[in-house]
mmCIF file of C-alpha atoms in Angstrom:
data_model
loop_
_atom_site.group_PDB
_atom_site.id
_atom_site.type_symbol
_atom_site.label_atom_id
_atom_site.label_comp_id
_atom_site.label_asym_id
_atom_site.label_seq_id
_atom_site.Cartn_x
_atom_site.Cartn_y
_atom_site.Cartn_z
ATOM 1 C CA LEU A 1 52.293 27.085 103.183
ATOM 2 C CA SER A 2 49.435 28.742 101.380
ATOM 3 C CA GLN A 3 48.558 30.647 104.562
ATOM 4 C CA LEU A 4 52.184 31.651 105.064
ATOM 5 C CA SER A 5 52.419 32.815 101.441
ATOM 6 C CA THR A 6 49.634 35.311 102.172
ATOM 7 C CA PHE A 7 52.163 37.187 104.318
ATOM 8 C CA LEU A 8 55.275 36.205 102.333
ATOM 9 C CA PRO A 9 54.253 36.012 98.656
ATOM 10 C CA SER A 10 57.626 34.633 97.527
ATOM 11 C CA ILE A 11 57.474 31.567 99.800
ATOM 12 C CA PRO A 12 56.302 29.236 96.985
ATOM 13 C CA LEU A 13 59.558 30.000 95.148
ATOM 14 C CA LEU A 14 61.442 28.023 97.796
ATOM 15 C CA PHE A 15 59.757 24.791 96.688
ATOM 16 C CA ASP A 16 59.120 22.860 93.571
ATOM 17 C CA GLU A 17 55.492 22.006 93.098
ATOM 18 C CA VAL A 18 54.601 19.184 95.450
ATOM 19 C CA SER A 19 52.084 16.631 94.339
ATOM 20 C CA PHE A 20 50.680 13.939 96.581
ATOM 21 C CA SER A 21 49.692 10.597 95.190
ATOM 22 C CA GLN A 22 46.871 8.658 96.764
ATOM 23 C CA GLY A 23 47.753 6.946 100.001
ATOM 24 C CA ILE A 24 50.394 9.482 101.077
ATOM 25 C CA ASN A 25 49.587 11.607 104.083
ATOM 26 C CA PRO A 26 50.483 15.210 103.106
ATOM 27 C CA GLU A 27 50.638 16.544 106.685
ATOM 28 C CA PRO A 28 54.198 15.396 107.543
ATOM 29 C CA VAL A 29 55.446 16.704 104.204
ATOM 30 C CA MET A 30 53.736 20.043 104.728
ATOM 31 C CA LYS A 31 55.124 20.256 108.279
ATOM 32 C CA GLY A 32 58.613 19.591 106.933
ATOM 33 C CA MET A 33 58.153 22.232 104.247
ATOM 34 C CA LEU A 34 56.980 24.759 106.837
ATOM 35 C CA ILE A 35 59.988 24.034 109.067
ATOM 36 C CA TYR A 36 62.312 24.325 106.063
ATOM 37 C CA SER A 37 60.664 27.589 104.947
ATOM 38 C CA LEU A 38 60.820 29.230 108.352
ATOM 39 C CA THR A 39 64.441 28.142 108.787
ATOM 40 C CA LYS A 40 65.413 29.523 105.365
ATOM 41 C CA ILE A 41 63.630 32.818 106.016
ATOM 42 C CA MET A 42 65.384 33.218 109.354
ATOM 43 C CA GLU A 43 68.707 32.220 107.807
ATOM 44 C CA ALA A 44 68.306 34.830 105.063
ATOM 45 C CA VAL A 45 67.524 37.559 107.585
ATOM 46 C CA LEU A 46 70.411 36.556 109.844
ATOM 47 C CA HIS A 47 72.834 36.422 106.893
ATOM 48 C CA SER A 48 71.976 40.055 106.130
ATOM 49 C CA ASP A 49 73.560 41.137 109.426
ATOM 50 C CA LYS A 50 70.152 41.618 111.031
ATOM 51 C CA PHE A 51 69.017 40.307 114.383
ATOM 52 C CA ILE A 52 65.850 38.356 115.132
ATOM 53 C CA MET A 53 63.949 38.224 118.392
ATOM 54 C CA ILE A 54 60.923 35.975 118.512
ATOM 55 C CA CYS A 55 58.668 36.092 121.538
ATOM 56 C CA CYS A 56 55.972 33.445 121.985
ATOM 57 C CA ASP A 57 53.657 33.945 124.933
ATOM 58 C CA ASP A 58 51.348 31.409 126.595
ATOM 59 C CA LEU A 59 53.203 28.338 125.344
ATOM 60 C CA GLN A 60 51.223 26.288 127.850
ATOM 61 C CA TRP A 61 48.337 26.552 125.359
ATOM 62 C CA ALA A 62 50.343 25.482 122.290
ATOM 63 C CA ASP A 63 49.572 22.104 120.744
ATOM 64 C CA SER A 64 52.280 19.475 120.297
ATOM 65 C CA THR A 65 52.586 20.069 116.533
ATOM 66 C CA SER A 66 53.198 23.798 116.979
ATOM 67 C CA LEU A 67 55.721 23.129 119.743
ATOM 68 C CA SER A 68 57.463 20.593 117.529
ATOM 69 C CA ILE A 69 57.716 23.102 114.667
ATOM 70 C CA VAL A 70 59.164 25.773 116.956
ATOM 71 C CA THR A 71 61.667 23.268 118.373
ATOM 72 C CA GLU A 72 62.823 22.106 114.931
ATOM 73 C CA VAL A 73 63.247 25.651 113.624
ATOM 74 C CA LEU A 74 65.225 26.643 116.727
ATOM 75 C CA LEU A 75 67.492 23.618 116.352
ATOM 76 C CA ASN A 76 67.994 24.259 112.638
ATOM 77 C CA VAL A 77 68.963 27.880 113.241
ATOM 78 C CA GLY A 78 71.111 26.823 116.199
ATOM 79 C CA ASN A 79 73.107 24.556 113.910
ATOM 80 C CA ILE A 80 74.141 27.485 111.690
ATOM 81 C CA LYS A 81 77.044 28.423 113.934
ATOM 82 C CA HIS A 82 78.228 31.629 112.248
ATOM 83 C CA ILE A 83 74.829 33.349 112.509
ATOM 84 C CA CYS A 84 72.863 31.649 115.283
ATOM 85 C CA TRP A 85 74.069 34.144 117.893
ATOM 86 C CA ARG A 86 71.946 36.809 116.160
ATOM 87 C CA CYS A 87 68.714 35.013 117.034
ATOM 88 C CA LEU A 88 66.950 35.259 120.389
ATOM 89 C CA PHE A 89 63.862 33.231 121.136
ATOM 90 C CA VAL A 90 61.852 34.089 124.237
ATOM 91 C CA GLY A 91 59.220 31.557 125.227
ATOM 92 C CA LEU A 92 56.795 32.447 127.987
ATOM 93 C CA TYR A 93 54.597 30.015 129.863
ATOM 94 C CA ARG A 94 52.840 29.616 133.181
ATOM 95 C CA SER A 95 54.681 26.917 135.078
ATOM 96 C CA ASP A 96 51.669 26.280 137.315
ATOM 97 C CA GLU A 97 49.694 25.212 134.206
ATOM 98 C CA VAL A 98 52.344 22.823 132.829
ATOM 99 C CA SER A 99 52.678 19.317 134.274
ATOM 100 C CA ASP A 100 55.360 16.755 133.451
ATOM 101 C CA ALA A 101 52.890 15.118 131.037
ATOM 102 C CA HIS A 102 52.275 18.379 129.140
ATOM 103 C CA PRO A 103 53.656 18.513 125.559
ATOM 104 C CA PHE A 104 55.578 21.678 126.436
ATOM 105 C CA SER A 105 57.488 19.866 129.201
ATOM 106 C CA SER A 106 58.893 17.243 126.842
ATOM 107 C CA GLN A 107 59.877 19.808 124.184
ATOM 108 C CA TYR A 108 61.496 22.068 126.784
ATOM 109 C CA SER A 109 63.396 19.163 128.340
ATOM 110 C CA TYR A 110 64.604 18.129 124.898
ATOM 111 C CA LEU A 111 65.834 21.663 124.102
ATOM 112 C CA GLN A 112 67.757 21.752 127.391
ATOM 113 C CA THR A 113 69.759 18.687 126.304
ATOM 114 C CA CYS A 114 70.658 20.009 122.853
ATOM 115 C CA SER A 115 74.183 21.327 122.413
ATOM 116 C CA SER A 116 73.352 23.524 119.392
ATOM 117 C CA ILE A 117 71.366 26.074 121.406
ATOM 118 C CA ILE A 118 71.667 27.767 124.773
ATOM 119 C CA VAL A 119 68.642 27.511 127.046
ATOM 120 C CA SER A 120 68.289 29.865 130.005
ATOM 121 C CA GLU A 121 65.377 30.029 132.385
ATOM 122 C CA MET A 122 64.076 32.959 134.381
ATOM 123 C CA GLN A 123 61.380 32.392 136.954
ATOM 124 C CA LEU A 124 59.302 35.452 137.722
ATOM 125 C CA SER A 125 57.183 35.887 140.798
ATOM 126 C CA THR A 126 53.655 37.192 140.795
ATOM 127 C CA LEU A 127 53.307 40.961 141.072
ATOM 128 C CA SER A 128 51.763 42.215 144.280
ATOM 129 C CA LYS A 129 48.620 44.351 144.273
ATOM 130 C CA SER A 130 50.788 47.257 145.416
ATOM 131 C CA HIS A 131 53.106 46.873 142.402
ATOM 132 C CA ILE A 132 50.193 46.623 139.990
ATOM 133 C CA THR A 133 48.562 49.697 141.552
ATOM 134 C CA HIS A 134 51.805 51.638 141.157
ATOM 135 C CA MET A 135 52.209 50.590 137.500
ATOM 136 C CA LEU A 136 48.616 51.574 136.721
ATOM 137 C CA MET A 137 49.065 54.937 138.417
ATOM 138 C CA MET A 138 52.220 55.624 136.396
ATOM 139 C CA GLU A 139 50.864 54.434 133.035
ATOM 140 C CA LEU A 140 47.367 55.874 133.298
ATOM 141 C CA LYS A 141 48.506 58.986 135.167
ATOM 142 C CA LEU A 142 45.679 58.588 137.658
ATOM 143 C CA PRO A 143 45.607 58.797 141.465
ATOM 144 C CA ARG A 144 45.696 55.640 143.584
ATOM 145 C CA ARG A 145 42.014 55.893 144.572
ATOM 146 C CA LEU A 146 40.978 55.516 140.894
ATOM 147 C CA VAL A 147 43.163 52.517 140.048
ATOM 148 C CA VAL A 148 43.203 50.451 143.254
ATOM 149 C CA GLU A 149 40.015 48.562 142.339
ATOM 150 C CA LEU A 150 41.332 47.823 138.839
ATOM 151 C CA ALA A 151 44.592 46.518 140.326
ATOM 152 C CA GLY A 152 42.634 43.978 142.361
ATOM 153 C CA LEU A 153 41.127 42.239 139.340
#
């Protein structure tokens, strides 16, 4: 939370001071507080008639704790029926780098079974060298002969 409060200085106001006695592992409590904080922030934004789009790329590299936090926040927001339709989460991953044993696979499978959110999947094919060459030509405003080698990388 201290790292999050660097970007959102009022985040500590959401919580009473938390003290940990000896023998209590603070990590689960801190994870719960982070999930609660992110949910409340999103809820406040969505209640103000705003929309939220969150895009997370390369989820195949995310650790299980991060994936769990994202899943819990999505489910929490999904359970707020009158505002959840204003939130769009886009998760991107490389399916060829995710096996059935990967932490992402279990979180994704779990989200697909939840009734509080809608999960849609789009599978994209790899761009051809010709398509990449064309995009580079258009964006860089250069002739084909100058971008064809770059497109092959």
